[in-house]
Short mmCIF file of C-alpha atoms in Angstrom, two decimals:
data_model
loop_
_atom_site.label_atom_id
_atom_site.label_comp_id
_atom_site.label_asym_id
_atom_site.label_seq_id
_atom_site.Cartn_x
_atom_site.Cartn_y
_atom_site.Cartn_z
CA MET A 5 -10.07 43.43 83.89
CA SER A 6 -6.58 44.02 85.32
CA LYS A 7 -4.49 45.59 88.02
CA THR A 8 -2.18 48.24 86.55
CA LEU A 9 0.73 50.09 88.11
CA ILE A 10 1.59 53.58 86.82
CA ILE A 11 5.13 54.72 87.68
CA GLY A 12 5.65 58.48 87.43
CA ALA A 13 3.64 61.39 88.84
CA GLY A 14 4.50 64.23 86.48
CA GLY A 15 2.18 65.78 83.92
CA VAL A 16 2.01 62.64 81.79
CA GLY A 17 1.46 60.45 84.86
CA ARG A 18 -1.45 62.66 85.84
CA VAL A 19 -3.07 62.25 82.41
CA VAL A 20 -2.50 58.48 82.37
CA ALA A 21 -4.05 58.18 85.84
CA HIS A 22 -7.08 60.24 84.81
CA LYS A 23 -7.66 58.32 81.59
CA CYS A 24 -7.17 54.87 83.16
CA ALA A 25 -9.49 55.82 86.02
CA GLN A 26 -12.16 56.69 83.44
CA ALA A 27 -12.05 53.11 82.14
CA PRO A 28 -12.79 50.74 85.06
CA GLU A 29 -14.01 48.13 82.58
CA ILE A 30 -10.38 47.86 81.37
CA PHE A 31 -8.31 48.88 84.39
CA SER A 32 -10.09 47.30 87.34
CA GLU A 33 -7.52 48.42 89.93
CA LEU A 34 -4.91 51.17 89.74
CA MET A 35 -1.84 52.17 91.69
CA LEU A 36 0.21 55.32 91.11
CA ALA A 37 3.81 55.30 92.38
CA SER A 38 6.75 57.69 92.27
CA ARG A 39 9.69 58.84 94.35
CA THR A 40 7.44 61.49 95.90
CA LYS A 41 4.31 59.85 97.27
CA GLU A 42 2.72 63.23 98.01
CA LYS A 43 2.52 63.91 94.26
CA CYS A 44 0.74 60.60 93.77
CA ASP A 45 -1.69 61.39 96.58
CA ALA A 46 -2.50 64.78 95.02
CA ILE A 47 -3.30 63.17 91.67
CA ALA A 48 -5.32 60.39 93.31
CA ALA A 49 -7.47 63.02 95.02
CA GLU A 50 -8.52 64.34 91.57
CA LEU A 51 -9.73 60.98 90.25
CA PRO A 52 -13.32 59.71 90.03
CA ARG A 53 -12.57 56.46 91.86
CA PRO A 54 -10.15 55.22 94.53
CA VAL A 55 -6.56 54.69 93.39
CA SER A 56 -3.76 53.31 95.56
CA THR A 57 -0.48 55.21 95.86
CA ALA A 58 3.06 54.22 96.84
CA ARG A 59 6.59 55.50 97.05
CA VAL A 60 9.25 53.86 94.89
CA ASP A 61 12.69 54.86 93.62
CA ALA A 62 12.64 53.72 90.01
CA ASP A 63 16.45 53.79 89.89
CA LYS A 64 16.53 50.83 92.30
CA VAL A 65 15.50 47.41 91.03
CA PRO A 66 15.04 45.92 94.55
CA GLU A 67 12.52 48.65 95.46
CA LEU A 68 10.65 48.10 92.20
CA VAL A 69 10.64 44.34 92.69
CA ALA A 70 9.31 44.68 96.24
CA LEU A 71 6.47 46.91 95.04
CA LEU A 72 5.58 44.62 92.12
CA LYS A 73 5.56 41.53 94.32
CA ASP A 74 3.34 43.28 96.84
CA TYR A 75 0.84 44.81 94.38
CA LYS A 76 0.98 42.06 91.70
CA PRO A 77 -0.06 44.12 88.67
CA LYS A 78 -0.65 42.66 85.22
CA LEU A 79 0.99 45.67 83.56
CA VAL A 80 3.40 48.47 84.43
CA ILE A 81 2.94 51.79 82.61
CA ASN A 82 6.31 53.56 82.85
CA VAL A 83 5.96 57.34 82.61
CA ALA A 84 9.00 58.04 84.78
CA LEU A 85 12.31 59.31 83.33
CA PRO A 86 13.86 57.63 80.26
CA TYR A 87 16.95 56.91 82.42
CA GLN A 88 14.81 54.45 84.39
CA ASP A 89 13.48 52.29 81.54
CA LEU A 90 15.97 49.48 82.02
CA THR A 91 15.60 49.16 85.78
CA ILE A 92 11.82 48.97 85.41
CA MET A 93 12.15 46.40 82.61
CA ASP A 94 14.48 44.34 84.83
CA ALA A 95 11.95 44.42 87.66
CA CYS A 96 9.11 43.41 85.31
CA LEU A 97 11.13 40.43 84.11
CA GLU A 98 11.88 39.33 87.66
CA CYS A 99 8.23 39.59 88.68
CA GLY A 100 6.50 38.37 85.50
CA VAL A 101 4.77 41.65 84.59
CA ASP A 102 4.12 43.20 81.17
CA TYR A 103 5.75 46.59 80.45
CA LEU A 104 4.90 49.78 78.51
CA ASP A 105 6.75 53.10 78.20
CA THR A 106 6.48 56.34 76.22
CA ALA A 107 10.16 57.13 75.49
CA ASN A 108 13.20 54.99 74.84
CA TYR A 109 16.13 54.54 77.20
CA GLU A 110 18.64 57.38 77.47
CA PRO A 111 21.82 57.07 79.56
CA PRO A 112 22.02 59.84 82.17
CA ASP A 113 25.57 60.86 81.28
CA VAL A 114 25.19 60.98 77.48
CA ALA A 115 22.57 63.01 75.61
CA LYS A 116 21.83 60.16 73.22
CA PHE A 117 18.77 57.99 72.91
CA GLU A 118 18.44 54.86 70.84
CA TYR A 119 16.58 51.58 71.01
CA LYS A 120 19.54 49.17 71.11
CA TRP A 121 19.48 48.84 74.90
CA GLN A 122 15.79 47.91 74.99
CA TRP A 123 15.76 45.84 71.79
CA ALA A 124 18.44 43.73 73.50
CA TYR A 125 15.73 42.53 75.93
CA GLN A 126 13.80 40.78 73.12
CA ASP A 127 14.86 37.21 73.93
CA ARG A 128 14.42 37.63 77.68
CA PHE A 129 10.86 38.96 77.38
CA GLU A 130 9.94 36.37 74.76
CA LYS A 131 11.24 33.47 76.84
CA ALA A 132 9.40 34.82 79.90
CA GLY A 133 6.15 35.05 77.93
CA LEU A 134 5.99 38.78 78.67
CA MET A 135 5.39 41.77 76.41
CA ALA A 136 7.18 45.12 76.38
CA LEU A 137 5.62 47.88 74.26
CA LEU A 138 8.05 50.72 73.56
CA GLY A 139 7.23 54.36 72.88
CA SER A 140 3.46 54.45 73.39
CA GLY A 141 3.26 58.24 73.54
CA PHE A 142 2.53 60.58 70.64
CA ASP A 143 5.95 61.05 69.08
CA PRO A 144 7.10 58.36 69.41
CA GLY A 145 3.89 56.40 69.50
CA VAL A 146 0.95 57.74 67.52
CA THR A 147 3.33 58.91 64.77
CA ASN A 148 4.52 55.30 64.44
CA VAL A 149 0.92 54.07 64.24
CA PHE A 150 0.07 56.81 61.71
CA THR A 151 2.89 55.45 59.51
CA ALA A 152 1.63 51.86 59.80
CA TYR A 153 -1.93 53.02 59.04
CA ALA A 154 -0.82 54.92 55.93
CA ARG A 155 1.11 51.90 54.66
CA LYS A 156 -1.81 49.53 55.35
CA HIS A 157 -4.54 51.62 53.76
CA HIS A 158 -3.01 54.02 51.23
CA PHE A 159 0.51 53.16 50.06
CA ALA A 160 2.07 50.35 48.08
CA ARG A 161 5.42 51.94 48.92
CA MET A 162 6.42 54.83 51.17
CA ASP A 163 9.43 56.82 49.95
CA GLN A 164 9.56 59.90 52.18
CA LEU A 165 8.39 60.49 55.74
CA ASP A 166 8.33 63.84 57.54
CA ILE A 167 7.03 63.89 61.12
CA ILE A 168 6.09 67.45 62.10
CA ASP A 169 5.38 68.47 65.70
CA CYS A 170 3.87 71.93 66.25
CA ASN A 171 3.05 73.41 69.63
CA ALA A 172 1.12 76.58 68.82
CA GLY A 173 0.34 77.19 72.48
CA ASP A 174 1.45 80.08 74.67
CA HIS A 175 1.97 79.91 78.45
CA GLY A 176 3.10 83.52 78.88
CA GLN A 177 6.35 82.65 80.65
CA ALA A 178 9.71 84.12 79.62
CA PHE A 179 11.22 80.64 79.34
CA ALA A 180 9.72 77.30 80.30
CA THR A 181 9.53 73.78 78.90
CA ASN A 182 6.27 71.91 78.40
CA PHE A 183 7.70 68.67 79.79
CA ASN A 184 10.63 67.70 82.01
CA PRO A 185 13.19 70.52 81.43
CA GLU A 186 16.18 68.21 81.67
CA ILE A 187 14.86 65.81 79.03
CA ASN A 188 13.53 68.62 76.84
CA ILE A 189 16.76 70.62 76.74
CA ARG A 190 18.95 67.55 76.23
CA GLU A 191 16.78 66.66 73.24
CA VAL A 192 16.71 70.13 71.69
CA THR A 193 20.44 70.86 72.07
CA ALA A 194 21.54 67.50 70.60
CA ARG A 195 22.81 67.28 67.03
CA GLY A 196 20.15 66.79 64.40
CA ARG A 197 20.02 63.54 62.45
CA TYR A 198 17.92 62.25 59.59
CA TYR A 199 17.83 59.13 57.44
CA GLU A 200 18.52 59.19 53.72
CA HIS A 201 19.22 56.33 51.29
CA GLY A 202 20.36 53.91 53.99
CA ASP A 203 22.58 56.33 55.93
CA TRP A 204 22.16 58.64 58.90
CA VAL A 205 23.12 62.26 58.18
CA GLU A 206 24.03 64.56 61.08
CA THR A 207 23.43 68.33 61.29
CA ASP A 208 24.33 71.01 63.79
CA PRO A 209 21.60 71.52 66.43
CA LEU A 210 18.61 73.44 65.03
CA SER A 211 20.58 74.44 61.92
CA TRP A 212 17.99 73.26 59.38
CA ALA A 213 14.56 74.86 59.24
CA TRP A 214 11.55 75.19 56.98
CA THR A 215 8.12 76.79 57.22
CA TYR A 216 5.04 74.60 57.22
CA ASP A 217 1.46 75.81 56.86
CA PHE A 218 -0.49 73.94 59.55
CA PRO A 219 -4.21 73.24 59.12
CA GLU A 220 -7.34 74.53 60.84
CA GLY A 221 -6.16 78.09 61.30
CA ILE A 222 -2.85 77.38 63.05
CA GLY A 223 -1.05 78.71 59.97
CA LYS A 224 2.60 79.01 59.01
CA ARG A 225 5.22 78.08 61.61
CA LYS A 226 8.97 77.65 61.43
CA CYS A 227 10.02 74.04 62.02
CA PHE A 228 13.52 72.83 62.93
CA LEU A 229 15.08 69.49 62.07
CA MET A 230 15.89 67.31 65.08
CA TYR A 231 16.58 63.67 65.71
CA HIS A 232 13.72 61.72 67.27
CA GLU A 233 13.71 58.09 68.30
CA GLU A 234 10.80 56.88 66.21
CA LEU A 235 12.87 57.43 63.07
CA GLU A 236 15.16 54.59 64.13
CA SER A 237 12.40 52.03 64.51
CA LEU A 238 10.36 53.20 61.50
CA VAL A 239 13.18 52.86 58.97
CA ARG A 240 13.97 49.46 60.47
CA HIS A 241 10.41 48.17 60.15
CA PHE A 242 9.67 49.96 56.85
CA PRO A 243 12.99 49.58 55.00
CA GLU A 244 11.40 50.89 51.78
CA ILE A 245 11.57 54.44 53.22
CA LYS A 246 14.32 56.38 51.44
CA ARG A 247 14.21 59.52 53.59
CA ALA A 248 12.85 60.10 57.10
CA ARG A 249 13.00 63.35 59.05
CA PHE A 250 11.56 64.85 62.23
CA TRP A 251 10.68 68.54 62.65
CA MET A 252 9.56 70.60 65.65
CA THR A 253 8.41 74.21 65.97
CA PHE A 254 10.02 76.65 68.41
CA GLY A 255 9.25 80.29 69.08
CA GLU A 256 11.94 82.95 68.78
CA ASN A 257 11.75 83.72 72.50
CA TYR A 258 12.41 80.08 73.43
CA LEU A 259 15.35 79.86 71.03
CA LYS A 260 16.85 83.13 72.26
CA HIS A 261 16.79 82.03 75.91
CA LEU A 262 18.06 78.56 75.05
CA SER A 263 20.99 80.02 73.11
CA VAL A 264 22.03 82.19 76.06
CA LEU A 265 21.74 79.28 78.51
CA GLU A 266 23.79 77.07 76.22
CA ASN A 267 26.45 79.73 75.69
CA ILE A 268 27.01 80.21 79.43
CA GLY A 269 27.17 76.48 80.11
CA MET A 270 23.83 75.98 81.87
CA THR A 271 22.78 73.16 79.53
CA ARG A 272 25.86 71.03 80.29
CA ILE A 273 25.22 67.49 81.57
CA ASP A 274 28.71 66.87 82.94
CA PRO A 275 29.27 67.64 86.66
CA VAL A 276 31.07 70.84 87.72
CA GLU A 277 32.62 71.72 91.06
CA PHE A 278 30.63 74.25 93.11
CA ARG A 279 31.46 75.02 96.74
CA GLY A 280 32.95 71.63 97.32
CA GLN A 281 30.12 69.71 95.64
CA LYS A 282 29.61 68.20 92.20
CA ILE A 283 26.51 69.55 90.46
CA VAL A 284 25.17 69.09 86.93
CA PRO A 285 24.32 72.55 85.50
CA LEU A 286 21.28 71.27 83.58
CA GLN A 287 19.86 69.63 86.71
CA PHE A 288 20.32 72.91 88.61
CA LEU A 289 18.60 74.77 85.76
CA LYS A 290 15.70 72.33 85.96
CA ALA A 291 15.30 73.19 89.65
CA VAL A 292 14.90 76.92 88.98
CA LEU A 293 12.73 76.78 85.85
CA PRO A 294 8.92 76.71 86.12
CA ASP A 295 7.52 73.25 86.85
CA PRO A 296 5.86 72.07 83.60
CA GLY A 297 2.92 70.95 85.72
CA SER A 298 2.30 74.59 86.68
CA LEU A 299 1.79 75.62 83.04
CA GLY A 300 -1.56 73.85 82.61
CA PRO A 301 -3.85 76.68 83.72
CA LEU A 302 -1.69 79.24 81.87
CA THR A 303 -1.43 77.64 78.43
CA LYS A 304 -3.74 78.56 75.56
CA GLY A 305 -3.70 77.46 71.93
CA ARG A 306 -3.33 74.11 70.21
CA THR A 307 -0.85 71.45 69.22
CA CYS A 308 -0.71 69.80 65.80
CA ILE A 309 1.34 66.65 65.31
CA GLY A 310 1.31 64.58 62.18
CA ASN A 311 3.06 62.76 59.34
CA VAL A 312 3.53 63.88 55.75
CA ILE A 313 4.20 60.80 53.62
CA ALA A 314 5.07 60.57 49.93
CA GLY A 315 5.25 57.44 47.81
CA GLU A 316 3.37 55.16 45.47
CA GLY A 317 -0.31 54.72 46.24
CA LYS A 318 -2.12 51.42 46.05
CA ASP A 319 -3.48 52.57 42.68
CA GLY A 320 0.07 52.86 41.32
CA LYS A 321 0.05 56.67 41.30
CA ALA A 322 2.35 59.05 43.19
CA LYS A 323 0.71 60.40 46.36
CA ARG A 324 1.43 62.88 49.15
CA TYR A 325 -0.62 62.29 52.27
CA TYR A 326 -1.02 64.04 55.62
CA ILE A 327 -2.37 62.40 58.79
CA TYR A 328 -2.50 64.57 61.92
CA GLN A 329 -4.08 65.31 65.28
CA ILE A 330 -4.89 68.69 66.82
CA CYS A 331 -5.29 69.08 70.59
CA ASP A 332 -6.48 72.14 72.51
CA HIS A 333 -4.49 73.05 75.63
CA GLU A 334 -7.45 74.47 77.54
CA GLU A 335 -9.71 71.50 76.78
CA ALA A 336 -6.99 69.11 77.92
CA TYR A 337 -6.59 71.05 81.16
CA ARG A 338 -10.32 71.06 81.87
CA GLU A 339 -10.40 67.29 81.66
CA THR A 340 -7.13 66.26 83.32
CA ASN A 341 -5.52 69.34 84.94
CA SER A 342 -2.67 69.05 82.41
CA GLN A 343 -1.87 70.93 79.21
CA ALA A 344 -1.93 69.36 75.75
CA ILE A 345 1.74 68.27 75.69
CA SER A 346 1.10 65.92 78.62
CA TYR A 347 -2.35 65.00 77.30
CA THR A 348 -1.09 63.95 73.86
CA THR A 349 1.49 61.68 75.51
CA GLY A 350 -0.69 60.33 78.32
CA VAL A 351 -3.73 59.36 76.25
CA PRO A 352 -1.74 57.14 73.84
CA ALA A 353 -0.05 55.51 76.84
CA MET A 354 -3.48 54.60 78.22
CA VAL A 355 -4.65 53.40 74.80
CA GLY A 356 -1.53 51.26 74.28
CA ALA A 357 -2.09 49.79 77.74
CA ALA A 358 -5.72 49.04 76.83
CA MET A 359 -4.58 47.24 73.67
CA MET A 360 -2.31 45.04 75.78
CA VAL A 361 -4.73 44.40 78.64
CA LYS A 362 -7.57 43.46 76.28
CA GLY A 363 -5.28 41.15 74.31
CA ILE A 364 -5.74 43.06 71.05
CA TRP A 365 -2.02 43.76 70.93
CA HIS A 366 -0.26 41.06 72.87
CA LYS A 367 2.63 38.76 72.05
CA PRO A 368 5.80 37.94 73.99
CA GLY A 369 8.85 40.05 73.24
CA VAL A 370 9.86 43.70 72.87
CA TRP A 371 7.90 45.63 70.25
CA ASN A 372 7.50 49.06 68.69
CA MET A 373 4.08 50.52 67.98
CA GLU A 374 4.20 50.14 64.20
CA GLN A 375 4.55 46.36 64.49
CA PHE A 376 0.85 45.93 65.35
CA ASP A 377 -2.43 46.47 63.52
CA PRO A 378 -2.97 50.25 63.63
CA ASP A 379 -6.76 50.23 63.21
CA PRO A 380 -7.95 49.25 66.72
CA PHE A 381 -5.44 51.62 68.33
CA LEU A 382 -6.53 54.62 66.25
CA GLU A 383 -10.21 53.84 66.81
CA GLU A 384 -9.64 53.79 70.58
CA LEU A 385 -7.42 56.89 70.42
CA ALA A 386 -10.22 58.93 68.86
CA ARG A 387 -12.73 57.58 71.39
CA ARG A 388 -10.47 58.50 74.31
CA GLY A 389 -9.99 62.16 73.38
CA LEU A 390 -7.54 62.45 70.45
CA PRO A 391 -9.52 62.37 67.18
CA TRP A 392 -7.30 62.48 64.09
CA LYS A 393 -7.71 63.47 60.46
CA GLU A 394 -6.19 62.52 57.12
CA THR A 395 -6.01 64.20 53.72
CA PHE A 396 -4.21 63.85 50.41
CA LEU A 397 -2.06 66.84 49.56
CA ASP A 398 -1.68 66.25 45.82
#
């Protein structure tokens, strides 16, 4: 049905390539590109059908444009670094190609992510007749669609939203991150932020916590309040929401190591002088930490990501509702050679791309996931490996 270019050959890129390759009726031709072509070649060798590979520096618009003009894809799936969103969007505009990513733009020199930079592309994409779908991962992504689904089917009004991300897996390493260490640590060490009654309230990093009892035997886990990008778009598109928060679980061992690294300056993102060269401590730390891609065969356990929503039901009564998805690390690895963190991001990227390619979700402009009909996405999500469940709590 379409030629698709995947940019990025990390754990998520591997999952996206596997899942797209499993659907030749949707993705008729595939190319995988990254700065390191050897990584692309290694992933291509795992796939059930031939996939082209290429080298491209996603920081450089001319290189991206040259690749797009040569390959002529219908869609670019961007699973590179968030720093590279804008250059890839620029290249798509120049070449007339639709765009999808899994995380919003983040400037390299400031640990801050927000949608304003990408939302500013709305007029340009609309005038070009092109579509950009932002945040088609799990959180953001599926959590946005969960919210839209709850509003469509169960709520006359949503008052409170809590997005809760639990990784109950164990990789046995002293300290490692389940996705890009630089992005992960920037996110975790940033100040917390939540939305309440029309204002954003800031907290010290990881200073707020609560215990949540997760379903299906995962049990009670301590969750910490963080800021996450989907909150920004959700309160914009569902202005009825009075309070929106994001929570993530962390083990004591992870927090202990992170605290030490932060205290000695290894999580800094500003350059320091070392033997006559400028280096960024966090980038050096990334180089010495375990590659997240190496954790796949080591990780056991499950993830559980979902939304707890409170408000007025369509019957006029107060309701509390939970919609969630549980993914097994070992099952994800058996299918795609990646653990569940990459799997739960890569599968929604493939499903969002399928929605666009098939024309189910397609209109010119720049859009967030919750702005489309949630039903076909969630049906395809379950069919492609991430079945979800819902329950009323009260």
